[in-house]
Coordinates of C-alpha atoms and ligand atoms in Angstrom, one line a residue:
M1 CA 14.4 0.5 19.3
T2 CA 15.4 0.1 16.4
K3 CA 16.2 3.6 14.1
Y4 CA 16.8 4.6 10.7
I5 CA 20.3 7.0 10.8
I6 CA 21.0 9.2 7.9
N7 CA 23.3 11.2 7.1
G8 CA 21.7 13.4 4.1
G9 CA 22.3 15.8 1.9
K10 CA 24.0 13.4 -0.8
R11 CA 22.3 13.1 -4.1
L12 CA 21.3 9.4 -5.0
N13 CA 23.0 7.3 -8.0
G14 CA 22.4 4.2 -8.9
E15 CA 20.1 1.5 -9.8
V16 CA 17.0 -0.1 -8.0
T17 CA 14.7 -2.7 -8.6
I18 CA 11.3 -2.9 -8.0
S19 CA 9.3 -5.6 -5.6
G20 CA 6.1 -7.0 -5.9
A21 CA 2.9 -4.4 -5.5
K22 CA 2.0 -4.8 -1.1
N23 CA -1.5 -4.5 -1.8
A24 CA -2.3 -6.9 -4.1
A25 CA 0.0 -9.1 -2.7
V26 CA -2.0 -8.4 0.3
A27 CA -5.4 -8.7 -1.4
I28 CA -3.9 -12.1 -4.1
I29 CA -2.7 -14.2 -0.7
P30 CA -6.3 -14.6 0.7
A31 CA -8.1 -14.7 -2.8
A32 CA -5.8 -18.5 -3.1
L33 CA -8.2 -19.3 -0.3
L34 CA -10.9 -19.1 -3.5
A35 CA -9.0 -22.1 -4.8
D36 CA -9.0 -25.4 -4.7
G37 CA -5.7 -26.9 -5.9
P38 CA -2.5 -25.6 -4.0
C39 CA -1.3 -22.2 -5.8
R40 CA 2.3 -21.1 -6.7
I41 CA 2.6 -16.8 -5.9
E42 CA 5.5 -15.6 -7.1
N43 CA 7.3 -11.7 -7.2
V44 CA 5.6 -11.7 -3.4
P45 CA 7.3 -8.8 -1.8
K46 CA 9.4 -9.2 1.8
I47 CA 6.9 -7.1 3.9
I48 CA 5.4 -7.3 7.5
D49 CA 1.9 -7.3 6.6
V50 CA 2.2 -10.5 3.5
T51 CA 4.2 -12.0 6.7
L52 CA 0.8 -11.2 8.6
Q53 CA -1.1 -12.8 6.1
L54 CA 0.5 -15.6 5.5
E55 CA 0.4 -15.9 9.7
I56 CA -3.6 -15.3 9.1
L57 CA -3.9 -17.9 6.5
R58 CA -1.7 -20.8 8.5
E59 CA -4.3 -19.5 12.1
L60 CA -7.0 -21.1 9.0
G61 CA -5.5 -24.6 9.0
V62 CA -4.1 -23.6 5.3
R63 CA -0.8 -25.1 4.6
I64 CA 2.1 -22.2 3.0
R65 CA 5.0 -23.4 1.7
L66 CA 8.4 -20.8 0.9
L67 CA 9.5 -21.5 -2.3
N68 CA 12.5 -18.6 -2.3
S69 CA 12.6 -15.7 -1.1
T70 CA 9.8 -14.4 -3.7
T71 CA 7.6 -17.2 -3.8
V72 CA 4.8 -19.0 -2.1
E73 CA 3.0 -21.8 -2.7
I74 CA -0.4 -22.4 -0.6
S75 CA -2.8 -24.8 -1.1
G76 CA -5.4 -26.6 1.2
E77 CA -8.2 -26.3 2.7
A78 CA -8.8 -23.8 6.1
V79 CA -9.0 -27.1 8.7
G80 CA -8.9 -24.9 11.2
G81 CA -12.0 -23.2 10.7
S82 CA -13.1 -19.0 9.5
K83 CA -12.6 -17.7 12.6
V84 CA -9.6 -15.3 11.8
P85 CA -8.5 -14.2 15.9
Y86 CA -8.8 -11.2 17.2
E87 CA -5.0 -10.0 17.4
L88 CA -3.9 -11.5 14.0
M89 CA -6.9 -8.9 12.9
R90 CA -6.0 -5.6 14.5
K91 CA -2.0 -6.1 13.1
I92 CA -3.0 -5.3 9.6
R93 CA -5.7 -3.4 7.7
A94 CA -6.0 -5.5 4.9
S95 CA -7.2 -8.6 6.9
Y96 CA -10.5 -7.4 5.5
Y97 CA -10.1 -9.5 2.1
L98 CA -10.3 -12.2 4.4
I99 CA -14.3 -11.6 5.0
G100 CA -14.8 -12.1 1.4
A101 CA -12.5 -15.3 0.7
L102 CA -14.0 -17.2 3.7
L103 CA -17.5 -15.9 2.4
G104 CA -17.5 -17.2 -0.9
K105 CA -15.7 -20.4 -0.5
Y106 CA -17.4 -21.0 2.9
H107 CA -20.2 -19.1 2.9
H108 CA -19.3 -18.1 6.4
A109 CA -16.2 -15.7 8.5
E110 CA -16.2 -14.5 12.0
V111 CA -13.4 -11.5 11.4
A112 CA -12.7 -9.2 14.0
M113 CA -13.0 -5.4 12.6
P114 CA -9.9 -4.8 10.8
G115 CA -6.2 -2.8 12.2
G116 CA -4.0 -0.9 10.3
C117 CA -1.8 2.0 9.6
N118 CA -3.1 4.9 12.3
F119 CA -3.8 8.0 9.9
G120 CA -7.3 9.2 8.6
G121 CA -9.4 8.7 12.1
I122 CA -12.2 6.6 11.4
R123 CA -11.5 3.3 7.9
P124 CA -14.7 2.7 7.9
I125 CA -15.8 -0.6 5.9
D126 CA -19.2 -0.5 5.5
Q127 CA -19.0 -0.5 1.2
H128 CA -17.8 -3.7 1.8
L129 CA -20.6 -4.8 4.5
K130 CA -23.0 -3.2 1.7
G131 CA -21.5 -5.5 -0.7
F132 CA -21.8 -8.7 1.0
R133 CA -24.8 -7.7 1.8
A134 CA -26.5 -7.4 -2.0
L135 CA -25.1 -10.8 -2.3
G136 CA -26.9 -12.5 -0.1
A137 CA -25.3 -12.4 3.1
T138 CA -26.2 -11.8 6.7
I139 CA -23.4 -8.9 8.7
E140 CA -24.0 -8.8 12.2
T141 CA -21.4 -7.1 14.6
R142 CA -20.8 -9.2 17.3
E143 CA -19.7 -9.1 21.4
G144 CA -15.8 -8.1 21.1
G145 CA -16.1 -6.7 18.0
Y146 CA -16.4 -9.3 15.7
I147 CA -17.9 -9.1 12.1
V148 CA -20.1 -12.3 11.1
A149 CA -21.0 -12.9 7.9
D150 CA -23.4 -15.5 7.1
A151 CA -24.7 -16.9 3.6
P152 CA -26.2 -20.7 4.5
D153 CA -27.4 -21.8 1.2
G154 CA -24.2 -20.1 -1.1
L155 CA -23.6 -16.3 -2.1
K156 CA -26.2 -15.3 -5.0
G157 CA -24.7 -12.8 -8.3
G158 CA -26.2 -9.5 -7.1
H159 CA -25.6 -5.9 -8.2
V160 CA -23.4 -3.4 -5.9
Y161 CA -22.9 0.5 -6.5
F162 CA -20.1 1.9 -4.6
D163 CA -21.2 5.0 -2.8
V164 CA -17.1 6.4 -2.6
V165 CA -14.8 4.7 -4.5
S166 CA -13.4 2.0 -2.7
V167 CA -9.4 -0.3 -3.2
G168 CA -10.7 -2.9 -0.1
A169 CA -14.9 -2.5 -0.6
T170 CA -13.4 -3.3 -4.6
M171 CA -11.8 -6.1 -4.0
N172 CA -13.8 -8.0 -1.6
I173 CA -16.5 -8.0 -3.6
M174 CA -14.6 -9.3 -6.1
L175 CA -13.6 -11.9 -3.6
A176 CA -17.3 -12.9 -2.8
A177 CA -18.1 -12.8 -6.2
V178 CA -16.0 -15.5 -7.9
L179 CA -17.9 -19.0 -6.6
A180 CA -21.2 -16.7 -6.4
D181 CA -24.1 -18.3 -8.3
G182 CA -24.6 -15.7 -10.9
Q183 CA -23.4 -12.8 -12.0
T184 CA -22.9 -9.4 -10.2
V185 CA -22.1 -6.0 -11.1
I186 CA -20.1 -3.7 -9.6
E187 CA -20.5 -0.2 -10.9
N188 CA -18.0 3.1 -9.4
A189 CA -15.8 0.3 -9.6
A190 CA -12.0 1.6 -8.2
K191 CA -9.2 1.6 -10.8
E192 CA -6.2 0.9 -9.5
P193 CA -3.0 -1.7 -10.8
H194 CA -4.0 -4.2 -7.6
I195 CA -8.0 -4.4 -8.8
V196 CA -6.0 -5.5 -12.3
D197 CA -4.0 -7.7 -10.9
L198 CA -6.5 -9.3 -8.8
A199 CA -9.1 -10.4 -12.1
N200 CA -6.0 -11.8 -13.3
F201 CA -4.8 -13.7 -10.8
L202 CA -8.9 -15.0 -10.4
N203 CA -9.5 -15.0 -14.2
S204 CA -5.9 -17.7 -14.2
M205 CA -7.9 -19.8 -11.3
G206 CA -10.7 -20.2 -13.4
A207 CA -12.6 -17.5 -12.3
D208 CA -14.5 -14.6 -15.3
V209 CA -14.2 -11.3 -14.0
K210 CA -14.7 -8.9 -16.7
G211 CA -14.4 -4.8 -16.7
A212 CA -11.2 -4.5 -14.4
G213 CA -10.2 -1.0 -14.5
T214 CA -12.7 0.3 -15.5
D215 CA -15.7 1.5 -13.1
I216 CA -18.2 -1.3 -14.4
I217 CA -17.1 -5.0 -13.3
K218 CA -18.9 -7.6 -14.2
I219 CA -18.0 -11.1 -12.5
R220 CA -20.1 -13.9 -13.5
G221 CA -19.7 -16.9 -10.6
V222 CA -18.2 -20.0 -11.3
P223 CA -18.8 -23.7 -9.6
K224 CA -15.3 -23.7 -8.6
L225 CA -11.5 -22.1 -8.6
H226 CA -8.4 -24.4 -9.7
G227 CA -4.4 -23.6 -8.7
G228 CA -2.0 -22.8 -10.4
T229 CA 1.1 -19.8 -10.9
Y230 CA 0.9 -16.6 -10.9
S231 CA 3.6 -13.3 -11.0
I232 CA 2.6 -10.1 -8.7
I233 CA 2.7 -6.8 -10.3
P234 CA 5.9 -4.0 -9.1
D235 CA 4.7 -1.7 -6.7
Q236 CA 3.9 1.4 -8.0
I237 CA 4.0 3.3 -4.6
E238 CA 7.1 1.9 -3.4
A239 CA 9.0 3.4 -7.5
G240 CA 6.7 6.5 -7.0
T241 CA 8.6 6.8 -3.5
F242 CA 12.2 6.3 -5.3
M243 CA 11.1 8.9 -7.3
A244 CA 10.2 11.4 -5.2
A245 CA 13.6 10.6 -3.1
V246 CA 15.7 11.7 -6.3
A247 CA 13.0 14.7 -7.0
A248 CA 15.0 15.4 -3.9
T249 CA 18.0 14.5 -3.3
G250 CA 18.8 15.3 -7.2
G251 CA 21.8 12.7 -8.0
Q252 CA 20.2 9.9 -11.3
V253 CA 18.2 6.6 -10.4
L254 CA 17.4 3.8 -13.2
I255 CA 14.4 2.4 -11.3
K256 CA 13.8 -1.1 -12.4
N257 CA 11.2 -3.7 -12.8
V258 CA 8.4 -0.8 -13.2
I259 CA 5.0 -0.7 -15.1
P260 CA 5.6 2.8 -16.5
K261 CA 2.1 3.0 -17.5
H262 CA 1.1 2.4 -13.5
L263 CA 3.5 5.4 -12.8
E264 CA 2.4 7.9 -15.3
C265 CA -0.1 10.3 -13.0
I266 CA 3.5 10.2 -10.5
T267 CA 5.7 10.8 -13.9
A268 CA 3.6 14.0 -14.7
K269 CA 3.6 15.7 -11.6
L270 CA 7.5 15.0 -11.5
T271 CA 7.9 16.7 -14.7
E272 CA 6.1 19.7 -13.8
M273 CA 8.7 20.0 -11.1
G274 CA 11.7 20.2 -13.1
V275 CA 12.3 16.6 -12.6
E276 CA 13.7 14.1 -16.3
I277 CA 12.0 11.3 -16.6
D278 CA 13.1 8.3 -19.5
E279 CA 10.5 6.0 -19.3
F280 CA 11.8 2.8 -21.2
D281 CA 9.6 -0.4 -21.9
D282 CA 10.3 -2.3 -17.8
A283 CA 12.5 0.9 -15.9
L284 CA 12.5 4.5 -15.6
L285 CA 15.3 6.6 -16.0
V286 CA 14.8 10.0 -13.1
R287 CA 16.9 12.7 -13.1
R288 CA 17.1 15.6 -11.0
M289 CA 20.2 18.0 -11.5
G290 CA 18.8 21.5 -11.6
D291 CA 16.2 23.4 -9.2
L292 CA 12.8 21.9 -8.6
V293 CA 10.1 24.3 -8.5
K294 CA 6.6 24.0 -7.1
T295 CA 3.1 22.5 -8.6
N296 CA 0.0 21.6 -6.7
V297 CA -1.5 18.3 -7.0
K298 CA -5.0 17.0 -5.7
T299 CA -4.5 13.2 -5.0
M300 CA -8.0 11.1 -6.4
P301 CA -8.4 7.5 -7.1
Y302 CA -6.9 5.8 -10.0
P303 CA -5.5 6.9 -12.5
G304 CA -5.6 10.5 -10.2
F305 CA -2.1 10.8 -8.3
P306 CA -1.9 8.1 -5.1
T307 CA -2.5 9.3 -1.5
D308 CA -0.2 7.0 -0.9
M309 CA 2.7 8.7 -3.0
Q310 CA 1.1 12.4 -0.8
P311 CA 3.6 12.6 2.0
Q312 CA 6.5 12.0 -0.6
L313 CA 6.1 14.5 -3.1
T314 CA 4.7 16.7 -0.1
T315 CA 8.1 16.1 0.6
A316 CA 10.1 16.6 -2.3
L317 CA 7.8 20.1 -2.9
C318 CA 9.0 21.3 0.5
L319 CA 12.3 21.8 -1.2
A320 CA 11.1 23.5 -4.6
K321 CA 11.1 27.3 -5.6
G322 CA 7.5 28.7 -5.0
T323 CA 4.7 27.5 -3.1
S324 CA 2.9 24.5 -3.9
I325 CA -1.2 24.1 -2.6
I326 CA -1.5 19.5 -2.1
T327 CA -5.6 18.5 -1.6
E328 CA -6.0 15.4 -0.1
G329 CA -8.7 13.7 -1.8
V330 CA -9.3 11.1 -0.5
W331 CA -8.8 10.6 2.9
D332 CA -9.0 13.1 5.8
N333 CA -6.7 13.3 7.9
R334 CA -3.5 12.6 6.2
Y335 CA -1.2 15.3 7.5
R336 CA 0.1 14.8 11.0
Y337 CA 3.4 13.9 9.2
T338 CA 3.6 17.5 8.5
E339 CA 4.6 18.3 12.3
E340 CA 7.7 16.3 11.6
L341 CA 8.8 18.3 8.6
T342 CA 8.3 21.2 9.7
R343 CA 10.9 20.1 12.8
M344 CA 13.5 19.6 10.0
G345 CA 12.4 23.3 9.1
A346 CA 9.5 23.0 6.0
N347 CA 7.4 25.5 6.2
I348 CA 4.0 23.9 5.7
H349 CA 0.3 25.1 6.6
V350 CA -1.9 22.7 6.7
D351 CA -5.8 23.6 6.7
G352 CA -8.0 20.5 6.9
K353 CA -8.2 18.9 3.6
I354 CA -4.5 21.1 2.4
A355 CA -1.4 21.9 2.5
V356 CA 0.3 24.9 1.8
V357 CA 4.1 24.6 1.4
E358 CA 6.3 26.9 0.5
G359 CA 9.7 25.9 -0.1
V360 CA 12.6 26.6 1.4
E361 CA 16.4 26.4 0.7
E362 CA 17.5 23.3 2.7
L363 CA 15.8 21.0 5.5
K364 CA 17.5 20.0 8.8
A365 CA 18.3 16.9 10.1
A366 CA 16.4 16.2 13.2
P367 CA 14.8 12.9 14.8
V368 CA 11.1 11.9 13.6
R369 CA 8.7 9.2 13.9
A370 CA 7.2 7.3 11.0
Y371 CA 3.7 8.1 12.1
D372 CA 2.6 5.5 9.5
L373 CA 3.4 3.7 6.4
R374 CA 3.9 6.3 4.2
A375 CA 4.6 9.8 6.4
G376 CA 7.7 6.6 7.2
A377 CA 8.8 6.9 3.8
A378 CA 8.6 10.7 3.2
M379 CA 10.6 11.0 7.2
V380 CA 13.4 8.9 5.0
I381 CA 13.2 11.2 1.8
A382 CA 13.5 14.9 4.2
G383 CA 16.6 12.7 6.0
L384 CA 18.0 12.1 2.8
A385 CA 18.2 15.4 1.9
A386 CA 18.6 17.6 5.0
R387 CA 21.9 18.5 5.8
G388 CA 23.1 16.9 8.9
V389 CA 21.6 13.4 10.9
T390 CA 18.4 12.7 11.3
Q391 CA 17.0 9.3 13.2
V392 CA 13.6 7.7 12.3
E393 CA 11.8 6.7 15.0
Q394 CA 9.1 3.4 14.9
V395 CA 10.3 2.5 10.9
T396 CA 8.2 -0.9 11.4
N397 CA 5.2 1.1 10.2
I398 CA 8.2 1.6 7.1
E399 CA 8.7 -1.7 7.1
R400 CA 5.3 -3.1 6.8
G401 CA 5.2 -2.2 2.9
Y402 CA 8.8 -1.3 1.8
E403 CA 10.7 -4.6 1.7
N404 CA 14.6 -4.1 2.1
L405 CA 14.2 -0.1 1.9
V406 CA 17.6 0.9 3.8
E407 CA 19.7 -1.5 1.6
K408 CA 18.2 -0.8 -1.4
F409 CA 18.8 3.5 -0.5
Q410 CA 22.4 2.6 0.1
A411 CA 23.2 0.9 -3.0
I412 CA 22.0 4.1 -4.7
G413 CA 24.5 5.5 -2.5
A414 CA 23.2 6.4 0.7
D415 CA 24.5 6.8 3.8
M416 CA 21.9 5.7 5.8
Y417 CA 21.5 2.2 8.4
R418 CA 19.8 0.1 11.4
A419 CA 20.7 1.2 14.6
E420 CA 19.5 -1.0 17.6
I421 CA 19.3 1.8 20.1
P422 CA 18.0 1.2 23.8
E423 CA 15.0 2.5 25.1
G424 CA 16.1 6.0 26.9
D425 CA 19.1 6.5 25.3
T426 CA 18.5 10.5 24.0
S427 CA 22.8 10.5 22.3
L428 CA 23.2 11.3 18.3
P429 CA 24.5 8.6 16.9
E430 CA 27.3 8.9 15.0
A431 CA 26.9 7.9 10.8
K432 CA 28.7 5.5 9.3
Ligands
EPU501 N1 -13.7 4.3 3.0 C1 -15.7 4.2 3.5 N2 -16.3 3.0 3.2 C2 -15.5 2.2 2.8 C3 -14.6 2.0 2.3 C4 -14.2 3.3 1.9 O1 -15.8 5.9 3.2 O2 -16.7 0.7 3.2 C5 -14.1 6.0 2.4 C6 -12.8 5.7 3.3 O3 -12.6 6.7 4.8 C7 -11.5 6.0 2.6 C8 -11.6 6.2 0.2 O4 -13.4 5.5 1.1 O5 -11.8 7.8 2.3 C9 -11.0 5.3 0.0 O6 -10.8 4.5 0.9 P1 -10.4 2.7 0.6 O7 -11.4 2.2 0.8 O8 -10.3 3.0 -1.2 O9 -9.0 2.8 1.0 P2 -8.2 1.3 1.6 O10 -9.1 0.0 0.5 O11 -9.2 0.5 3.1 C10 -6.3 0.9 0.2 C11 -4.6 1.2 0.3 C12 -4.5 1.7 1.1 C13 -5.0 3.2 0.0 C14 -6.3 3.5 0.1 C15 -6.5 4.7 -1.0 C16 -4.9 -1.3 1.2 C17 -4.4 -2.9 1.9 N3 -4.7 -0.1 1.1 O12 -6.8 0.8 1.6 O13 -3.3 2.1 1.2 O14 -4.6 4.3 0.6 O15 -6.5 2.2 -0.7 O16 -6.0 4.5 -2.6 O17 -4.9 -1.6 0.0 C18 -0.6 2.2 2.0 O18 -0.7 1.4 1.6 O19 -0.1 3.1 2.8 C19 -2.0 2.6 2.3 C20 -3.2 3.7 3.5

C-alpha cells in the first residue's frame, strides 16, 4: 500500500510550477478524435486520469505517441470501433466525453456508465443525454449498464437548455455539435476556464464555437476538423491547492505558470482570511505571516468559488480564528473528509450542505484517508499544517489528478515522502 508520510508543522517557502489542467486535458484528449489529422497536445499533466483517457483511445485503435513528458500526439481513426470497454470506463468519470466525441465523429457510441470520484453519491448524466437527443441522437440503455447513442444520418444542430449548470454536459454537447449539420445553441452553459480551453482547442482545429465562457454557446457545425498543435491551460485547482496549503502552514510561495484571472475567486477568499497575494502576469506570490481569520464561503459554478477547492479551503479554515460557514452549492455530499479532519482535532459540524468550522489552535497528526481526489489534497494540507507525523492512505485518489504532488511540496520545504508499506503493518513510519 502506498502512503504519504508527512512530518508537519513547517512553513512552506520557495517556488512551485503548476501543471496543465486536468479537467481540460480529460476533455481535449477525446476531442482530438474529432480531427482528421494528428493533434499535438502540449502541457498535458502526468496524472492517472490522463493515462486512463489515453488508454481508452488506444483501445479504440487510435495511434498515440508521447513526444516528451508533457506532449502527446493523437492521430488516426478509431479503427477499433466505437465501443469503450466497461473495465476502463468505470475507472474514470471523464470517460463520458467519449460519448460526445464518438457520436460526433462516427454517429455511434457504446459506452458503459462512467465511474470516477466516489463523493456525492449519484452523479447523473441526464443533461448530457438530453443534449444528445436534442441533436437528433437516440439513446438506449442496454444490459451491463451500456449506453448506446446513435444518429445513423448524422447529428443535426439543435437547441439545448440545461436544467442545471453542468461542466461535463456543456463540454460533451460541444464535442457532439462541432461536426453536426447546422447550428447548436447551448443555454445555461457552464463557464469554467476548461470550457473556454476546449472551445479554443476545437476552434484551432477549424470548428466554429462562439460564446464559450458565457452562458450561451453557439456552435455552427463544420464538415471536418483538421489536426494541429495546442497547449492546455494551467490547472486552476492545483494552483488553488498550493495557495490553500500556504494559507494553512504559513510561509511564502511563488506559484508559477498560472492564469491569475482564473484564480480570482480563490484569491478573494484567501485575502479575506488574512493571506497576502501579489499578482504577476503568470504567477502569484502567496504569503501568510500573521493569523488566519474566519470567512464564509459558498461553492458555485465559475466564476463562483469552485467546489473542487472546498475541502482544501475548509482545511485552512480549521486553523482560522473564529467560526466559518461553508455551503456546498454544487454537490450533495462532499463533506465525508471532515470526519478525518475531526480526528486530527478540527472542530467541524456538518448539516447537509453546510459545514460550520470553529477554528482551533492546531491540528494533530493522525492516520487519515484520501477518500477522493480533493479530499486527499485536503488531507495533505492538514498533514503539512499539523504537528507530528501524518500518514495519508489511498493516495491513488490523489495521483489521479495531481502531478508529482509530493515532489512539488518537497521542493517548497515540506518534509514528506511516498512510502510503500506492507498491508497490515500499523507501525508509524518515522519522518525522513
Ligand atoms: N448534474 C446533473 N445532471 C447531469 C450532470 C450534472 O444533475 O447530467 C448535476 C450534478 O449532480 C452536480 C452538478 O450538476 O450537482 C454539477 O455537475 P457537473 O456536471 O458540472 O460535474 P462534472 O462535469 O461531472 C466536473 C469536474 C468535477 C467538478 C465538477 C463541478 C471533470 C472531469 N470533473 O464534473 O471535478 O467537481 O465539474 O465543477 O471535469 C475534481 O476535479 O475533483 C472533480 C470532481
